[in-house]
Short mmCIF file of C-alpha atoms and ligand atoms in Angstrom, two decimals:
data_model
loop_
_atom_site.label_atom_id
_atom_site.label_comp_id
_atom_site.label_asym_id
_atom_site.label_seq_id
_atom_site.Cartn_x
_atom_site.Cartn_y
_atom_site.Cartn_z
CA MET A 259 -82.42 -44.92 15.89
CA PRO A 260 -83.15 -46.05 19.76
CA ARG A 261 -85.06 -43.45 21.36
CA PRO A 262 -84.03 -41.37 24.17
CA ARG A 263 -85.12 -43.53 27.17
CA ARG A 264 -87.09 -42.01 30.21
CA ALA A 265 -86.68 -43.10 33.82
CA ILE A 266 -89.22 -45.45 34.87
CA ARG A 267 -92.34 -43.86 36.55
CA LEU A 268 -94.55 -44.96 38.86
CA ALA A 269 -98.08 -43.94 38.90
CA PRO A 270 -100.55 -45.06 41.50
CA SER A 271 -103.94 -45.84 40.36
CA LEU A 272 -106.45 -43.86 42.36
CA LEU A 273 -109.32 -46.28 41.75
CA SER A 274 -107.55 -48.59 44.68
CA ALA A 275 -107.17 -45.76 46.82
CA ASP A 276 -109.58 -45.32 50.00
CA PHE A 277 -112.10 -42.91 48.26
CA GLY A 278 -113.28 -41.97 51.88
CA ALA A 279 -109.74 -40.60 52.53
CA LEU A 280 -108.75 -39.51 48.95
CA GLY A 281 -106.92 -36.31 50.05
CA ALA A 282 -104.73 -38.11 52.35
CA ALA A 283 -104.17 -41.12 50.12
CA VAL A 284 -102.84 -38.39 47.30
CA GLU A 285 -100.40 -36.84 49.87
CA ALA A 286 -99.40 -40.24 51.30
CA ALA A 287 -98.54 -41.48 47.68
CA GLU A 288 -96.58 -38.34 46.75
CA LYS A 289 -94.73 -38.40 49.95
CA GLY A 290 -93.89 -42.19 49.42
CA GLY A 291 -92.26 -41.69 46.10
CA ALA A 292 -94.99 -41.46 43.48
CA ASP A 293 -94.06 -39.82 40.22
CA ALA A 294 -97.43 -39.25 38.73
CA PHE A 295 -101.13 -40.13 39.31
CA HIS A 296 -103.27 -42.24 37.03
CA LEU A 297 -107.05 -41.69 37.21
CA ASP A 298 -109.48 -43.91 35.57
CA VAL A 299 -112.53 -42.35 34.18
CA MET A 300 -115.40 -45.18 33.28
CA ASP A 301 -118.73 -44.42 32.00
CA GLY A 302 -120.37 -47.73 32.57
CA HIS A 303 -120.82 -48.05 28.76
CA PHE A 304 -117.36 -48.33 27.18
CA VAL A 305 -116.52 -50.38 30.12
CA PRO A 306 -118.95 -52.46 32.44
CA ASN A 307 -118.08 -50.13 35.42
CA LEU A 308 -118.54 -46.47 36.43
CA SER A 309 -115.74 -44.48 38.46
CA PHE A 310 -115.69 -40.77 38.57
CA GLY A 311 -115.66 -37.83 36.43
CA PRO A 312 -113.96 -34.18 36.32
CA ALA A 313 -114.92 -33.07 40.01
CA LEU A 314 -112.70 -35.66 41.41
CA VAL A 315 -109.80 -34.91 39.05
CA ARG A 316 -110.04 -31.36 39.99
CA ALA A 317 -109.97 -32.22 43.80
CA VAL A 318 -106.68 -34.37 43.25
CA ARG A 319 -105.30 -31.50 41.34
CA GLU A 320 -105.58 -29.27 44.37
CA ARG A 321 -103.72 -31.84 46.36
CA THR A 322 -100.76 -32.39 44.44
CA THR A 323 -98.50 -30.99 41.81
CA LEU A 324 -97.54 -34.46 40.44
CA PRO A 325 -98.62 -35.13 36.45
CA LEU A 326 -102.43 -36.35 36.39
CA ASP A 327 -102.48 -39.25 33.81
CA ILE A 328 -106.38 -39.38 32.77
CA HIS A 329 -107.45 -42.85 31.59
CA LEU A 330 -110.63 -41.90 29.66
CA MET A 331 -112.32 -45.35 29.41
CA ILE A 332 -115.43 -43.76 27.96
CA GLN A 333 -117.50 -44.06 24.82
CA ASP A 334 -117.07 -40.37 23.51
CA PRO A 335 -113.49 -39.25 24.63
CA GLU A 336 -113.46 -36.38 22.22
CA LYS A 337 -116.53 -34.56 23.83
CA TYR A 338 -114.81 -34.59 27.33
CA LEU A 339 -110.97 -33.71 26.41
CA PRO A 340 -111.52 -30.03 27.37
CA VAL A 341 -113.46 -30.68 30.60
CA PHE A 342 -110.65 -32.87 31.84
CA ARG A 343 -108.05 -30.65 30.86
CA GLU A 344 -109.42 -27.68 32.44
CA ALA A 345 -110.15 -29.96 35.64
CA GLY A 346 -106.19 -30.41 35.76
CA GLY A 347 -105.37 -33.52 33.52
CA ASP A 348 -101.79 -33.43 32.04
CA THR A 349 -102.04 -36.72 29.74
CA LEU A 350 -105.49 -37.37 28.30
CA VAL A 351 -105.61 -41.20 27.11
CA VAL A 352 -108.12 -42.15 24.92
CA HIS A 353 -108.95 -45.75 23.90
CA VAL A 354 -108.39 -46.51 20.18
CA GLU A 355 -111.59 -49.05 20.18
CA SER A 356 -113.92 -45.91 21.44
CA ASP A 357 -115.90 -43.87 18.89
CA VAL A 358 -112.66 -41.40 18.78
CA SER A 359 -111.16 -40.10 15.79
CA MET A 360 -107.46 -40.19 16.90
CA GLY A 361 -106.20 -37.68 14.49
CA ARG A 362 -108.83 -35.07 15.60
CA ALA A 363 -108.19 -35.91 19.53
CA ILE A 364 -104.43 -35.72 19.19
CA GLU A 365 -104.89 -32.22 17.43
CA ALA A 366 -107.44 -31.39 20.16
CA GLY A 367 -105.42 -32.34 23.44
CA HIS A 368 -102.39 -30.71 21.88
CA ALA A 369 -104.19 -27.61 21.35
CA LEU A 370 -105.16 -27.77 25.02
CA GLY A 371 -101.57 -27.88 26.09
CA ALA A 372 -102.18 -31.36 27.07
CA GLN A 373 -99.88 -34.71 26.26
CA VAL A 374 -101.97 -37.20 24.49
CA GLY A 375 -102.19 -41.18 24.82
CA ALA A 376 -103.75 -44.03 22.84
CA ALA A 377 -104.82 -46.96 24.79
CA LEU A 378 -105.12 -50.62 23.47
CA ARG A 379 -107.27 -53.29 25.13
CA PRO A 380 -105.30 -56.73 25.63
CA ASP A 381 -107.01 -57.93 22.31
CA THR A 382 -106.67 -54.86 20.23
CA PRO A 383 -103.75 -55.20 17.59
CA ILE A 384 -101.09 -52.80 17.39
CA ASP A 385 -102.00 -51.65 13.86
CA ARG A 386 -105.06 -49.58 15.68
CA VAL A 387 -102.33 -47.21 16.84
CA LEU A 388 -99.46 -47.40 14.35
CA PRO A 389 -101.18 -44.64 12.06
CA TRP A 390 -100.59 -42.10 14.71
CA ILE A 391 -97.41 -43.24 16.47
CA ASP A 392 -95.22 -40.39 15.64
CA ARG A 393 -97.78 -37.74 17.33
CA LEU A 394 -98.45 -39.46 20.52
CA ASP A 395 -96.79 -38.85 24.02
CA GLN A 396 -97.91 -42.04 25.19
CA VAL A 397 -99.10 -45.33 24.13
CA LEU A 398 -101.17 -47.42 26.87
CA VAL A 399 -100.87 -51.08 26.46
CA MET A 400 -103.48 -52.73 28.97
CA SER A 401 -102.49 -55.82 30.65
CA VAL A 402 -105.96 -56.67 32.05
CA HIS A 403 -109.42 -56.01 30.41
CA PRO A 404 -110.35 -52.57 31.39
CA GLY A 405 -112.77 -51.91 34.07
CA PHE A 406 -111.55 -53.03 37.50
CA SER A 407 -108.52 -52.88 39.47
CA GLY A 408 -106.90 -55.81 41.26
CA GLN A 409 -107.17 -58.20 38.36
CA LYS A 410 -104.44 -60.53 36.88
CA PHE A 411 -101.93 -59.88 34.56
CA LEU A 412 -102.06 -60.96 31.08
CA PRO A 413 -98.53 -61.96 29.89
CA ASP A 414 -99.87 -62.30 26.35
CA ILE A 415 -99.46 -58.59 25.80
CA LEU A 416 -95.87 -58.56 26.25
CA PRO A 417 -94.84 -59.43 22.72
CA LYS A 418 -97.24 -56.38 21.57
CA MET A 419 -95.66 -54.15 24.02
CA ALA A 420 -92.05 -54.91 22.89
CA GLU A 421 -93.36 -54.20 19.15
CA VAL A 422 -95.03 -50.82 20.06
CA ASP A 423 -91.24 -50.37 21.89
CA ARG A 424 -89.66 -51.38 18.83
CA ARG A 425 -91.89 -48.95 16.55
CA LEU A 426 -91.08 -46.03 18.65
CA ASP A 427 -87.38 -46.67 18.70
CA GLU A 428 -87.43 -46.90 14.83
CA ILE A 429 -88.59 -43.00 14.73
CA GLY A 430 -86.81 -41.91 17.64
CA SER A 431 -89.91 -41.08 19.54
CA SER A 432 -89.56 -40.32 23.37
CA ALA A 433 -93.26 -41.33 23.92
CA ASP A 434 -93.79 -43.17 27.03
CA ILE A 435 -95.13 -46.83 27.10
CA SER A 436 -97.70 -47.26 29.91
CA ALA A 437 -98.25 -50.45 31.35
CA ASP A 438 -101.77 -50.65 33.12
CA GLY A 439 -103.04 -53.59 34.94
CA GLY A 440 -101.76 -56.35 37.26
CA ILE A 441 -98.39 -54.60 37.96
CA THR A 442 -96.64 -55.86 40.98
CA ALA A 443 -92.90 -56.65 41.80
CA THR A 444 -93.14 -60.04 39.71
CA THR A 445 -94.67 -58.27 36.28
CA ALA A 446 -93.09 -54.75 36.48
CA PRO A 447 -89.44 -56.03 35.53
CA GLU A 448 -91.46 -58.04 32.56
CA VAL A 449 -93.00 -55.13 31.21
CA VAL A 450 -89.73 -52.71 31.82
CA ARG A 451 -87.93 -55.57 29.75
CA ALA A 452 -90.90 -55.21 27.05
CA GLY A 453 -90.35 -51.39 26.83
CA ALA A 454 -92.70 -49.89 29.33
CA THR A 455 -91.58 -46.67 31.04
CA PHE A 456 -94.87 -45.52 32.70
CA LEU A 457 -96.35 -48.31 35.34
CA VAL A 458 -99.68 -47.85 36.56
CA CYS A 459 -100.17 -49.36 39.80
CA GLY A 460 -103.43 -49.75 41.33
CA ASN A 461 -103.74 -52.57 43.77
CA SER A 462 -99.90 -53.23 44.24
CA ALA A 463 -99.70 -49.52 45.38
CA PHE A 464 -102.46 -49.16 47.87
CA ALA A 465 -103.01 -52.86 49.34
CA GLY A 466 -102.32 -52.95 53.01
CA GLY A 467 -102.44 -49.10 53.43
CA ASP A 468 -98.83 -48.25 53.34
CA VAL A 469 -98.46 -46.95 49.87
CA GLY A 470 -94.70 -45.54 50.18
CA ALA A 471 -93.68 -49.30 51.59
CA ASN A 472 -95.61 -50.59 48.50
CA LEU A 473 -94.02 -48.28 45.87
CA ALA A 474 -90.24 -48.81 47.57
CA SER A 475 -90.77 -52.80 47.13
CA LEU A 476 -91.94 -52.16 43.54
CA ARG A 477 -88.73 -50.13 43.11
CA ARG A 478 -86.75 -52.65 44.75
CA ALA A 479 -88.04 -55.09 42.50
CA LEU A 480 -87.14 -53.07 39.43
CA GLU A 481 -83.61 -52.56 40.52
CA GLU A 482 -82.92 -55.85 41.70
CA ALA A 483 -83.94 -56.99 37.68
CA THR A 484 -81.82 -54.75 36.36
CA HIS A 485 -78.70 -55.62 38.64
CA ARG A 486 -79.62 -59.28 37.59
CA ALA A 487 -79.59 -58.19 33.97
CA VAL A 488 -76.55 -56.31 33.83
CA ARG A 489 -74.13 -58.92 35.32
C1 LIG B 564 -108.56 -50.91 34.84
C2 LIG B 564 -107.64 -49.55 35.04
C3 LIG B 564 -106.24 -49.75 35.81
C4 LIG B 564 -106.37 -50.17 37.34
C5 LIG B 564 -105.38 -50.65 37.70
O1 LIG B 564 -109.40 -50.73 33.94
O2 LIG B 564 -107.21 -49.09 34.07
O3 LIG B 564 -105.54 -48.42 35.93
O4 LIG B 564 -106.82 -49.21 38.48
O5 LIG B 564 -105.32 -51.58 39.07
P1 LIG B 564 -104.37 -52.71 39.12
O6 LIG B 564 -102.98 -52.25 39.09
O7 LIG B 564 -105.06 -53.09 40.47
O8 LIG B 564 -104.73 -53.73 38.42
ZN1 LIG B 565 -106.20 -47.17 33.86
#
């Protein structure tokens, strides 16, 4: 049974925003048509970069009512689920390659009233997520190696994304497929065709400083691609 389709949502990734004027960036993105925010938490261990923790999530929470999607690129995500939920995270996304017990994390996240996502690095096979697919609210398929924004999209992940889509369809799940890394006006239609419904955009949202114009051009690219497809 094909699953109920969700509208395509654009989630600016704050890693690419100006940290010196973060509040203004959040407000501009919300005004400019963002559907959610994506926040990349990195521990310098699971990925070779450090970003920010719950204090920043809390500060963002105070500036917007949009959903906050927390991408936990950390080795021990279970330990921090309550902290990021309490800071205002709506969706807590944990990597299957971390030290997590996915079953326990899903249970804990749901008990906290959060949605739970499982993330896959570009080279991680889909089997790592299949045992939990019926209990997840989101599957995040990384289209760059995690750690940094502004990298080039890896097209080899598209068949994997399409396979996740097929598996979700099979069970009638309404979970989001999140595409994260290198999403641009060119790659956005490609991931949507492969089943993505939640598009994380870092560089393509904030480059040049006009987040509203950037989000509008991403949406235009998606609309044009849809029109071409139905014609
Ligand atoms: C990378 C992060 C991404 C990043 C995306 O590890 O998970 O969310 O911010 O940035 P862009 O869209 O520039 O690739
Ligand atoms: Zn991310």
